[in-house]
Coordinates of C-alpha atoms in Angstrom, one line a residue:
Chain A
X3 CA 153.1 68.5 94.3
X4 CA 155.5 66.8 92.3
X5 CA 156.9 69.3 89.5
X6 CA 158.9 67.5 87.1
X7 CA 160.6 70.0 84.1
X8 CA 159.8 69.6 81.0
X9 CA 161.8 71.2 78.3
X10 CA 159.7 74.0 76.3
X11 CA 160.2 77.2 74.8
X12 CA 158.8 80.5 75.9
X13 CA 156.0 81.0 73.4
X14 CA 155.5 83.9 71.3
X15 CA 153.3 86.0 72.2
X16 CA 150.3 87.1 69.6
X17 CA 150.4 90.9 69.3
X18 CA 146.6 90.5 70.3
X19 CA 147.7 88.8 73.4
X20 CA 150.3 91.6 74.1
X21 CA 147.8 94.2 73.6
X22 CA 145.1 92.5 76.1
X23 CA 148.2 91.9 78.7
X24 CA 148.9 96.2 78.2
X25 CA 145.2 96.6 78.5
X26 CA 144.7 94.7 82.1
X27 CA 148.3 95.8 83.3
X28 CA 146.4 99.6 82.9
X29 CA 143.6 98.8 85.4
X30 CA 146.2 99.0 88.1
X31 CA 147.9 102.0 89.5
X32 CA 151.4 102.7 89.0
X33 CA 153.6 100.0 90.6
X34 CA 150.9 97.6 91.4
X35 CA 151.2 96.1 87.6
X36 CA 151.5 92.7 89.7
X37 CA 147.9 92.7 90.3
X38 CA 147.3 92.0 86.8
X39 CA 150.0 88.8 87.8
X40 CA 146.8 86.0 87.3
X41 CA 144.7 87.6 84.6
X42 CA 148.6 87.5 82.7
X43 CA 149.2 84.4 83.3
X44 CA 146.0 83.0 81.9
X45 CA 146.7 85.0 79.0
X46 CA 150.3 83.4 78.7
X47 CA 149.1 79.5 79.5
X48 CA 146.7 80.1 76.6
X49 CA 149.1 81.1 74.4
X50 CA 151.8 78.5 75.4
X51 CA 149.2 76.0 74.8
X52 CA 147.5 75.4 78.0
X53 CA 150.5 74.9 80.1
X54 CA 153.0 77.1 82.1
X55 CA 157.1 75.5 82.2
X56 CA 159.3 77.2 84.5
X57 CA 160.6 79.0 81.2
X58 CA 157.3 80.5 80.5
X59 CA 156.6 80.9 84.2
X60 CA 160.2 83.5 84.2
X61 CA 159.1 85.0 80.8
X62 CA 155.3 86.3 83.0
X63 CA 158.2 87.7 85.6
X64 CA 159.5 89.8 83.2
X65 CA 156.6 91.5 81.9
X66 CA 155.5 92.6 84.8
X67 CA 158.8 93.4 86.2
X68 CA 158.8 91.0 89.0
X69 CA 161.2 88.3 91.0
X70 CA 160.7 84.7 89.0
X71 CA 160.0 83.1 92.7
X72 CA 156.8 86.0 93.1
X73 CA 155.2 83.7 89.9
X74 CA 156.1 80.0 91.0
X75 CA 154.4 81.0 94.2
X76 CA 151.1 81.8 92.1
X77 CA 151.9 79.3 90.2
X78 CA 151.7 76.0 92.2
X79 CA 148.7 77.9 95.1
X80 CA 145.9 78.3 92.0
X81 CA 144.9 75.2 90.7
X82 CA 143.8 76.2 87.4
X83 CA 147.3 76.4 86.1
X84 CA 148.7 73.7 84.5
X85 CA 152.2 73.3 85.3
X86 CA 152.6 69.7 82.8
X87 CA 151.8 69.6 79.3
X88 CA 148.6 69.1 78.6
X89 CA 146.3 67.7 75.8
X90 CA 144.5 69.5 73.5
X91 CA 141.2 68.8 75.3
X92 CA 141.1 69.9 78.9
X93 CA 137.9 68.0 80.5
X94 CA 137.5 68.9 84.1
X95 CA 134.9 67.5 85.7
X96 CA 133.1 68.6 88.8
X97 CA 133.2 66.1 91.9
X98 CA 131.6 68.2 94.4
X99 CA 128.9 67.3 97.0
X100 CA 125.7 68.6 94.4
X101 CA 127.1 67.0 91.4
X102 CA 127.9 63.8 93.4
X103 CA 124.2 63.0 94.0
X104 CA 123.6 63.7 90.7
X105 CA 126.2 60.8 89.6
X106 CA 129.2 62.8 88.8
X107 CA 131.5 59.6 89.7
X108 CA 129.5 58.2 86.8
X109 CA 130.2 60.5 84.4
X110 CA 134.4 60.1 85.6
X111 CA 134.5 56.4 85.2
X112 CA 132.6 56.5 81.8
X113 CA 135.2 59.4 81.0
X114 CA 138.0 57.0 82.6
X115 CA 137.3 53.9 80.3
X116 CA 136.3 55.5 77.3
X117 CA 139.7 57.4 76.4
X118 CA 141.0 54.8 78.6
X119 CA 143.2 56.9 81.0
X120 CA 143.0 57.1 84.9
X121 CA 142.2 61.1 86.1
X122 CA 144.8 63.2 85.6
X123 CA 146.7 61.4 82.5
X124 CA 146.5 62.5 79.3
X125 CA 145.9 60.4 76.1
X126 CA 148.8 59.1 74.3
X127 CA 147.9 60.9 71.2
X128 CA 147.6 64.0 73.1
X129 CA 144.2 65.3 72.1
X130 CA 142.9 64.7 75.8
X131 CA 143.5 65.5 79.6
X132 CA 141.1 64.1 82.3
X133 CA 140.9 66.0 85.4
X134 CA 139.1 66.2 88.2
X135 CA 137.8 69.9 89.6
X136 CA 136.3 71.3 92.8
X137 CA 132.4 72.6 92.3
X138 CA 132.8 74.9 89.6
X139 CA 129.2 76.8 90.1
X140 CA 126.7 74.8 88.3
X141 CA 125.5 73.1 90.9
X142 CA 121.7 73.1 89.5
X143 CA 122.8 71.6 86.6
X144 CA 125.1 68.6 87.1
X145 CA 126.7 66.3 86.0
X146 CA 128.9 68.9 84.4
X147 CA 132.8 69.3 83.3
X148 CA 135.0 73.1 81.9
X149 CA 136.4 72.3 79.0
X150 CA 138.6 75.5 77.8
X151 CA 135.5 78.3 79.2
X152 CA 133.4 76.3 78.5
X153 CA 130.7 74.5 80.7
X154 CA 128.9 71.0 79.3
X155 CA 125.6 70.9 81.9
X156 CA 123.3 67.7 82.5
X157 CA 126.0 65.3 81.2
X158 CA 124.9 61.5 80.4
X159 CA 127.2 59.0 78.9
X160 CA 125.6 59.7 75.1
X161 CA 126.4 63.4 75.4
X162 CA 129.4 62.4 76.4
X163 CA 130.6 61.2 73.9
X164 CA 128.9 63.8 71.7
X165 CA 131.3 66.2 73.6
X166 CA 134.2 64.0 72.5
X167 CA 133.3 63.7 68.9
X168 CA 133.0 67.0 68.8
X169 CA 136.5 67.5 69.7
X170 CA 137.7 65.5 67.2
X171 CA 136.1 66.7 64.4
X172 CA 137.5 70.4 65.5
X173 CA 134.2 72.2 66.8
X174 CA 135.6 73.0 70.6
X175 CA 137.9 75.3 70.7
X176 CA 140.9 73.6 72.2
X177 CA 144.6 74.4 73.5
X178 CA 146.9 76.2 70.5
X179 CA 149.0 73.9 69.7
X180 CA 152.4 75.3 70.2
Chain B
X2 CA 104.4 84.6 92.7
X3 CA 107.0 86.3 94.6
X4 CA 107.8 90.2 93.9
X5 CA 111.1 89.6 91.9
X6 CA 113.6 92.8 92.5
X7 CA 116.6 91.7 91.4
X8 CA 115.5 88.9 88.3
X9 CA 112.5 90.7 87.6
X10 CA 113.9 91.5 83.5
X11 CA 116.4 88.6 83.9
X12 CA 114.2 86.7 81.0
X13 CA 114.0 89.8 78.6
X14 CA 116.4 89.2 75.6
X15 CA 119.3 91.7 75.2
X16 CA 119.4 92.6 79.0
X17 CA 123.1 92.0 79.3
X18 CA 123.6 94.7 76.8
X19 CA 123.4 98.8 77.7
X20 CA 120.4 99.9 75.8
X21 CA 117.6 97.2 76.6
X22 CA 118.6 97.3 80.1
X23 CA 118.4 100.9 80.1
X24 CA 114.9 100.5 78.6
X25 CA 113.7 98.1 81.5
X26 CA 114.6 101.3 84.1
X27 CA 118.0 100.5 84.2
X28 CA 120.9 102.4 85.6
X29 CA 117.9 104.7 87.8
X30 CA 119.2 104.4 90.6
X31 CA 122.5 106.1 89.5
X32 CA 120.7 108.9 88.8
X33 CA 118.7 109.2 91.6
X34 CA 121.9 108.6 93.9
X35 CA 124.5 111.3 92.1
X36 CA 121.7 113.8 91.7
X37 CA 119.8 113.5 94.4
X38 CA 121.4 112.3 96.9
X39 CA 124.5 112.8 99.6
X40 CA 126.7 108.9 99.8
X41 CA 126.0 109.8 103.6
X42 CA 122.5 109.1 102.5
X43 CA 123.1 106.5 100.1
X44 CA 124.9 104.8 103.5
X45 CA 121.7 105.4 105.2
X46 CA 119.2 104.5 103.1
X47 CA 120.9 100.7 102.7
X48 CA 121.5 100.4 107.0
X49 CA 117.8 101.4 107.3
X50 CA 116.9 98.7 104.8
X51 CA 118.7 96.0 106.7
X52 CA 120.3 94.5 104.1
X53 CA 122.7 91.5 105.1
X54 CA 125.1 90.8 103.5
X55 CA 124.5 88.1 100.6
X56 CA 126.9 86.5 100.7
X57 CA 127.3 83.9 103.2
X58 CA 128.3 85.4 106.5
X59 CA 125.4 87.9 106.4
X60 CA 126.9 90.9 108.4
X61 CA 124.9 94.0 107.3
X62 CA 126.3 95.6 104.4
X63 CA 125.2 99.3 105.6
X64 CA 127.0 98.9 108.9
X65 CA 130.2 97.5 107.0
X66 CA 130.0 100.5 104.8
X67 CA 129.9 102.9 107.6
X68 CA 133.2 101.1 108.8
X69 CA 135.3 102.4 106.3
X70 CA 138.2 104.6 107.4
X71 CA 138.5 108.2 105.8
X72 CA 142.1 109.5 106.4
X73 CA 142.7 112.1 104.1
X74 CA 144.4 111.6 100.9
X75 CA 144.2 108.2 101.0
X76 CA 142.2 106.2 97.9
X77 CA 139.3 104.3 99.2
X78 CA 138.4 101.1 97.2
X79 CA 134.9 98.4 96.7
X80 CA 135.6 95.3 95.9
X81 CA 133.5 92.9 94.2
X82 CA 133.8 89.1 95.5
X83 CA 132.3 87.5 93.0
X84 CA 135.1 84.1 93.5
X85 CA 131.3 82.1 93.9
X86 CA 132.9 78.8 95.6
X87 CA 130.5 77.6 98.1
X88 CA 129.9 73.8 97.1
X89 CA 125.8 74.2 96.1
X90 CA 125.7 78.3 94.9
X91 CA 125.6 79.3 92.0
X92 CA 123.4 82.5 91.9
X93 CA 126.3 85.3 91.8
X94 CA 127.2 83.5 88.1
X95 CA 123.5 83.5 87.0
X96 CA 123.0 87.2 87.7
X97 CA 126.1 88.1 85.9
X98 CA 125.7 86.6 83.3
X99 CA 122.4 87.4 82.6
X100 CA 121.6 90.7 83.3
X101 CA 125.8 92.2 84.7
X102 CA 124.5 96.1 83.9
X103 CA 122.8 95.2 87.8
X104 CA 126.1 94.1 89.5
X105 CA 127.5 97.3 87.5
X106 CA 125.0 100.2 88.8
X107 CA 124.8 98.8 91.8
X108 CA 128.6 98.6 91.7
X109 CA 128.3 102.7 90.9
X110 CA 125.8 103.6 93.3
X111 CA 127.6 102.2 95.7
X112 CA 131.1 103.2 95.3
X113 CA 129.4 106.8 95.2
X114 CA 128.3 105.7 98.9
X115 CA 131.8 105.2 99.9
X116 CA 133.8 107.2 98.1
X117 CA 135.2 105.0 96.5
X118 CA 136.8 105.9 92.6
X119 CA 137.8 103.1 91.6
X120 CA 136.1 99.3 92.1
X121 CA 137.6 96.0 90.9
X122 CA 135.1 92.8 90.6
X123 CA 137.5 89.7 91.5
X124 CA 135.2 86.5 89.5
X125 CA 136.3 83.4 90.1
X126 CA 138.8 82.2 87.5
X127 CA 136.5 79.4 86.3
X128 CA 133.8 82.3 85.2
X129 CA 136.1 83.3 82.4
X130 CA 132.9 83.3 79.9
X131 CA 130.5 85.0 82.6
X132 CA 134.3 87.8 82.8
X133 CA 134.1 88.6 79.2
X134 CA 130.0 88.8 79.2
X135 CA 130.4 91.5 82.1
X136 CA 133.8 93.0 80.5
X137 CA 132.0 94.0 78.0
X138 CA 129.2 95.4 80.1
X139 CA 131.2 97.9 82.1
X140 CA 132.5 99.0 78.8
X141 CA 129.2 99.3 77.5
X142 CA 128.7 101.4 80.9
X143 CA 131.6 103.7 80.0
X144 CA 130.7 104.0 76.4
X145 CA 127.3 105.6 77.9
X146 CA 128.9 107.6 80.5
X147 CA 128.0 106.0 83.4
X148 CA 131.2 104.6 84.2
X149 CA 134.6 107.2 84.0
X150 CA 135.4 110.8 84.8
X151 CA 132.3 112.9 86.3
X152 CA 129.5 110.6 85.7
X153 CA 126.4 112.7 84.5
X154 CA 128.1 115.5 85.7
X155 CA 127.8 114.9 88.9
X156 CA 131.5 115.6 89.7
X157 CA 132.0 111.9 90.6
X158 CA 134.4 109.5 88.9
X159 CA 134.7 105.9 89.1
X160 CA 137.0 103.5 87.5
X161 CA 135.8 100.0 87.2
X162 CA 137.3 96.9 86.0
X163 CA 136.7 92.7 86.3
X164 CA 140.1 90.6 87.6
X165 CA 139.6 86.6 87.6
X166 CA 140.8 84.4 90.0
X167 CA 143.3 81.1 89.8
X168 CA 140.9 78.6 91.6
X169 CA 141.1 78.6 94.9
X170 CA 138.1 78.5 97.2
X171 CA 140.2 81.0 100.0
X172 CA 139.6 83.8 97.8
X173 CA 136.2 84.2 98.4
X174 CA 137.2 85.2 102.3
X175 CA 137.6 89.0 102.3
X176 CA 141.4 89.4 103.1
X177 CA 142.0 86.1 100.7
X178 CA 140.8 87.8 98.0
X179 CA 142.8 91.2 98.7
X180 CA 145.9 89.7 98.6
X181 CA 144.6 87.4 96.1
X182 CA 144.1 90.9 93.9
X183 CA 148.0 92.3 94.5
X184 CA 148.4 89.3 92.8
X185 CA 149.2 87.1 95.8
X186 CA 148.5 83.6 97.3
X187 CA 145.6 83.7 98.7
X188 CA 146.2 84.0 102.4
X189 CA 143.9 85.5 104.6
X190 CA 145.0 88.0 106.8
X191 CA 145.1 88.7 110.5
X192 CA 142.2 90.6 111.7
X193 CA 142.4 93.2 112.8
X194 CA 143.6 95.7 111.6
X195 CA 140.5 95.1 108.5
X196 CA 140.1 95.8 105.3
X197 CA 138.0 98.4 106.1
X198 CA 140.9 100.4 107.0
X199 CA 143.8 98.8 106.1
X200 CA 142.6 96.5 102.8
X201 CA 143.5 96.7 99.3
X202 CA 147.3 98.0 98.6
X203 CA 146.6 99.0 102.7
X204 CA 144.0 101.4 101.6
X205 CA 140.8 101.3 103.2
X206 CA 138.6 98.9 100.9
X207 CA 135.2 97.0 101.7
X208 CA 134.3 94.1 100.3
X209 CA 130.8 93.1 99.5
X210 CA 129.0 90.0 97.3
X211 CA 127.8 90.2 93.5
X212 CA 124.4 89.8 95.3
X213 CA 124.4 92.3 97.8
X214 CA 126.3 94.5 95.7
X215 CA 123.0 94.6 93.1
X216 CA 120.2 95.0 96.0
X217 CA 121.3 98.2 96.3
X218 CA 119.8 99.4 92.9
X219 CA 115.9 97.7 94.2
X220 CA 116.4 99.7 97.5
X221 CA 117.6 103.1 96.4
X222 CA 114.8 102.5 93.9
X223 CA 112.3 102.0 96.2
X224 CA 113.3 103.6 98.9
X225 CA 114.5 101.5 102.3
X226 CA 111.3 102.2 103.4
X227 CA 109.1 100.4 100.9
X228 CA 112.3 97.5 100.4
X229 CA 111.6 96.5 104.1
X230 CA 107.8 95.9 104.0
X231 CA 108.9 92.9 102.0
X232 CA 109.9 89.4 103.9
X233 CA 110.1 88.7 107.5
X234 CA 110.9 90.5 110.8
X235 CA 114.5 90.3 110.8
X236 CA 115.1 89.4 107.4
X237 CA 114.5 91.9 104.8
X238 CA 113.9 91.6 100.9
X239 CA 114.1 89.1 98.9
X240 CA 117.4 86.4 98.2
X241 CA 118.8 84.5 95.7
X242 CA 119.0 81.0 96.6
X243 CA 120.5 78.4 94.3
X244 CA 119.0 74.6 94.3
X245 CA 120.8 71.8 93.5
X246 CA 121.4 67.9 94.2
X247 CA 117.9 65.5 93.9
X248 CA 115.5 68.4 92.7
X249 CA 112.9 67.9 89.4
X250 CA 114.2 71.2 89.1
X251 CA 117.2 72.7 89.5
X252 CA 118.1 76.6 89.3
X253 CA 118.8 80.1 90.2
X254 CA 115.2 81.4 92.3
X255 CA 114.6 84.6 93.5
X256 CA 112.6 84.6 97.0
X257 CA 110.6 86.4 99.0
X258 CA 112.4 86.2 102.6
X259 CA 109.8 84.1 104.2
X260 CA 108.6 81.7 101.6
X261 CA 107.9 78.4 103.7
X262 CA 111.2 76.2 102.7
X263 CA 108.6 73.3 101.9
X264 CA 106.6 75.5 99.7
X265 CA 110.2 76.3 98.0
X266 CA 111.0 72.5 97.6
X267 CA 107.6 71.6 96.6
X268 CA 105.9 74.2 94.9
X269 CA 105.7 74.6 90.8
X270 CA 107.4 77.6 91.3
X271 CA 110.4 76.7 92.4
X272 CA 112.2 73.2 92.5
X273 CA 109.1 70.7 91.5
X274 CA 109.8 68.2 94.7
X275 CA 112.6 65.9 94.4
X276 CA 113.9 64.0 91.9
X277 CA 112.0 60.5 90.4
X278 CA 109.3 60.7 93.0
X279 CA 111.7 59.9 95.5
X280 CA 111.1 61.0 99.1
X281 CA 113.7 64.0 100.7
X282 CA 116.6 62.6 103.4
X283 CA 118.4 65.6 104.5
X284 CA 119.0 69.2 103.0
X285 CA 122.1 71.8 103.4
X286 CA 120.5 75.3 103.2
X287 CA 123.3 77.8 102.4
X288 CA 126.4 75.8 100.8
X289 CA 128.9 73.1 101.8
X290 CA 129.5 75.1 104.7
X291 CA 126.6 75.0 106.4
X292 CA 125.0 72.4 109.1
X293 CA 123.2 69.4 107.6
X294 CA 119.9 69.0 108.5
X295 CA 117.8 65.9 107.9
X296 CA 114.1 66.2 106.1
X297 CA 112.1 66.6 109.7
X298 CA 114.2 69.4 110.7
X299 CA 114.0 71.3 107.5
X300 CA 110.1 71.7 107.0
X301 CA 109.5 72.0 110.4
X302 CA 111.8 73.7 113.4
X303 CA 112.2 71.2 116.8
X304 CA 109.2 73.4 118.0
X305 CA 106.9 72.4 115.7
X306 CA 107.0 76.1 113.8
X307 CA 107.0 76.2 109.8
X308 CA 110.7 76.2 108.7
X309 CA 110.7 79.6 106.5
X310 CA 113.3 81.0 104.2
X311 CA 115.3 83.8 106.4
X312 CA 118.3 83.7 108.4
X313 CA 116.1 83.8 111.6
X314 CA 114.0 81.0 110.9
X315 CA 116.7 78.5 109.0
X316 CA 119.1 79.3 112.0
X317 CA 116.4 78.3 115.1
X318 CA 117.2 76.0 117.1
X319 CA 120.9 76.6 116.8
X320 CA 123.2 73.9 115.3
X321 CA 121.3 71.5 117.7
X322 CA 118.3 71.7 115.4
X323 CA 118.9 74.4 112.9
X324 CA 121.6 75.4 110.3
X325 CA 122.0 79.1 108.8
X326 CA 120.8 80.6 105.4
X327 CA 124.6 81.5 104.2
X328 CA 124.6 82.0 100.7
X329 CA 122.1 80.4 99.8
X330 CA 122.9 77.2 98.6
X331 CA 119.8 74.9 98.8
X332 CA 121.8 70.9 98.5
X333 CA 118.8 68.8 98.4
X334 CA 119.1 64.7 99.3
X335 CA 117.2 62.1 98.0
X336 CA 116.3 58.8 100.8
X337 CA 118.9 56.9 98.2
X338 CA 122.0 58.9 99.3
X339 CA 124.4 58.7 101.7
X340 CA 125.5 60.6 104.0
X341 CA 129.3 59.2 104.8
X342 CA 129.9 59.8 101.5
X343 CA 128.8 63.2 101.1
X344 CA 130.6 64.2 104.6
X345 CA 133.7 62.9 103.1
X346 CA 132.8 64.3 99.8
X347 CA 132.8 67.9 101.2
X348 CA 136.1 67.0 103.6
X349 CA 137.9 66.7 100.6
X350 CA 136.9 69.3 99.7
X351 CA 137.7 71.6 102.5
X352 CA 141.2 69.6 102.6
X353 CA 141.7 70.5 99.1
X354 CA 141.1 74.0 99.6
X355 CA 143.0 74.9 102.7
X356 CA 145.4 77.6 102.2
X357 CA 147.9 75.4 104.5
X358 CA 148.6 78.6 106.6
X359 CA 147.3 77.7 110.0
X360 CA 147.8 74.2 110.9
X361 CA 144.5 73.1 112.6
X362 CA 143.1 73.7 109.0
X363 CA 146.1 72.6 107.2
X364 CA 146.3 69.1 109.4
X365 CA 142.9 68.6 110.6
X366 CA 141.1 69.0 107.4
X367 CA 143.7 66.6 105.7
X368 CA 143.0 64.0 109.1
X369 CA 139.4 64.6 108.8
X370 CA 139.2 63.3 105.0
X371 CA 141.2 60.8 106.1
X372 CA 139.4 59.3 108.7
X373 CA 135.6 59.8 106.8
X374 CA 137.8 58.0 103.6
X375 CA 138.8 55.2 106.1
X376 CA 134.9 54.6 107.4
X377 CA 133.6 55.2 104.1
X378 CA 135.6 52.7 102.7
X379 CA 134.6 49.8 105.0
X380 CA 137.7 50.0 107.1
X381 CA 136.6 52.4 110.3
X382 CA 136.1 51.6 113.5
X383 CA 134.1 53.3 116.0
X384 CA 136.3 55.4 117.9
X385 CA 136.9 56.9 114.3
X386 CA 133.7 58.4 115.1
X387 CA 134.7 60.2 118.2
X388 CA 138.4 61.4 116.6
X389 CA 136.5 63.5 113.8
X390 CA 134.8 65.1 117.1
X391 CA 137.7 65.4 118.7
X392 CA 139.4 67.0 115.3
X393 CA 136.6 68.7 114.8
X394 CA 137.0 71.4 118.1
X395 CA 140.6 71.8 117.4
X396 CA 140.3 73.5 114.2
X397 CA 137.1 75.2 115.1
X398 CA 138.2 78.9 116.6
X399 CA 141.4 78.3 115.8
X400 CA 142.4 79.8 112.6
X401 CA 143.0 82.7 110.8
X402 CA 140.0 82.4 108.5
X403 CA 136.5 80.9 108.6
X404 CA 137.6 77.7 106.8
X405 CA 138.1 76.0 109.7
X406 CA 134.5 76.4 111.0
X407 CA 133.5 75.9 107.2
X408 CA 135.1 72.9 107.3
X409 CA 134.4 71.2 110.4
X410 CA 130.5 72.3 110.8
X411 CA 129.4 70.0 108.3
X412 CA 131.4 66.9 109.9
X413 CA 129.9 68.0 113.0
X414 CA 126.6 68.6 111.7
X415 CA 126.4 64.8 109.6
X416 CA 127.4 63.4 113.2
X417 CA 124.6 64.8 115.1
X418 CA 122.0 64.0 113.0
X419 CA 123.2 60.8 111.1
X420 CA 125.2 59.4 113.9
X421 CA 123.3 55.8 113.3
X422 CA 124.5 55.7 109.7
X423 CA 128.5 56.2 110.4
X424 CA 127.9 53.5 112.8
X425 CA 126.4 51.7 110.4
X426 CA 129.4 52.1 107.7
X427 CA 131.3 50.5 110.8
X428 CA 129.5 47.5 111.8
X429 CA 128.5 46.8 107.8
X430 CA 132.1 47.3 105.8
X431 CA 131.5 44.6 103.1
X432 CA 127.3 46.3 102.5
X433 CA 129.0 50.1 102.4
X434 CA 131.2 49.5 99.9
X435 CA 129.1 47.6 97.7
X436 CA 126.8 50.6 98.0
X437 CA 129.2 53.4 97.1
X438 CA 131.6 51.3 95.0
X439 CA 131.2 53.9 92.2
X440 CA 132.7 56.6 95.0
X441 CA 135.8 54.6 94.7
X442 CA 136.6 55.1 90.9
X443 CA 138.6 58.4 90.9
X444 CA 139.4 58.7 94.3
X445 CA 142.7 60.8 94.7
X446 CA 143.4 60.6 98.0

């Protein structure tokens, strides 16, 4: 995996985020705060605009009183964490078997053409990032994609158009602009 | 109409809230177990019910519970495996999303049986919206005195919380799940020691699937004697089946074990046949890891018996002519689907998801993906088909965890039953590429 280091200041955590972090750390016995790492990374990533820079990961390490390397090794193992900046909306299209059988590759191609980007890229206006994902657990309702925490199922080109328009109108929750 | 033990009230409006759930008989099993049964009696009941693990492996849950070590002064943990990532499987999400209190109820009774005062649900990170639903339900259960200190005045304490993953199929393997819950990369551990002896933070731990824990509720409520009246000789009770692929009506269904596969695929109550009036070509009955079967072997076994939805019937004939019930993820292929393309797709999945710890899996899954891609895109030769079988043998049984086997089985089965299709790709490369042109878009390999 290629990791380019991009300048990014540490996010300023909101009060809600700080309280949430304390709450989830409290789920584990004294001294086992490292167990909260994935949840904390999800929270911090959201606060940081949808991705984790090395600097932001160092901040996670400080929050959990662990070494930065312990955060890096986790961040590079789990596919949900973005280690490069992403657009305001990240479309993750499921590409695995059951979705493929009902036409997920057509949806991927359609999105590539519509947004004029390839999988893994972000539109020049910074609005959309297109990714593929392995099975997202919606196999009976495919093709599907995940955007933020929402699942969009039974996709057709028309539904994809509607989704893109809804994003442009600001009706879908996107990444924070930081 | 089959009996429903888990999803009976799943359609009731507001069933995700404590009050509505309680009104429909919710949390009765907690009252029964904590007030009238000893932990050992609960374990015995689950053993007698012969409840098989619903995550995929089918290991008897009661037996797993009875292995838990009980050293003095050491905490025990119950972990719920909600990392559901097996392609074709989405039943646990359905259960947690629509009837979250059923899982919580099952976990209270199970923790009581195990003597665990702390339990965690490990849910895949992509299900964050489900995590929020379950977390809300957990808060309600605390508020109503079903979680926390001295539950229902029984003296039994239980804390329960939910933790997300970060996108890694391997964390559904129980020791990888434990590693992940300790805040590390999801690399499976060598066994022994088994989690029942040294699991989370080296303490005795039991890891059970969502549906397994939920099923404890009806077993306690109706008694094992009644529960075992449902199902077949070796497969008792009901099972959640997730149906996807080219069926008319995909979704999650609760079936009584022993329903015929044909009835499930074509029956009005279930999948209602193949989409667009097409014929069924093949089916994977237990999530992507289990062997694919051609249509003729899915409705009847090799000896001509009706194939039933049960552990024993789906595996009838071994891997030569049978498969496995696995996680109950039914993936249905219509007559137009290309088996090579699908096999490559699954191989890509396993190559992507291999944790990289064991060389046979790390290298082998990548090889298989590349060789299958070569065949799929019309650049293969006949030797490649045997090469796949060779790689397969070198992965199977040579890795710490079963991901290697899970990657090898679907490839072996596809070649076993559809060899002529692989050969056709080799001898008709141009047509193969044309037929599957769509698949070449978005290829990352």
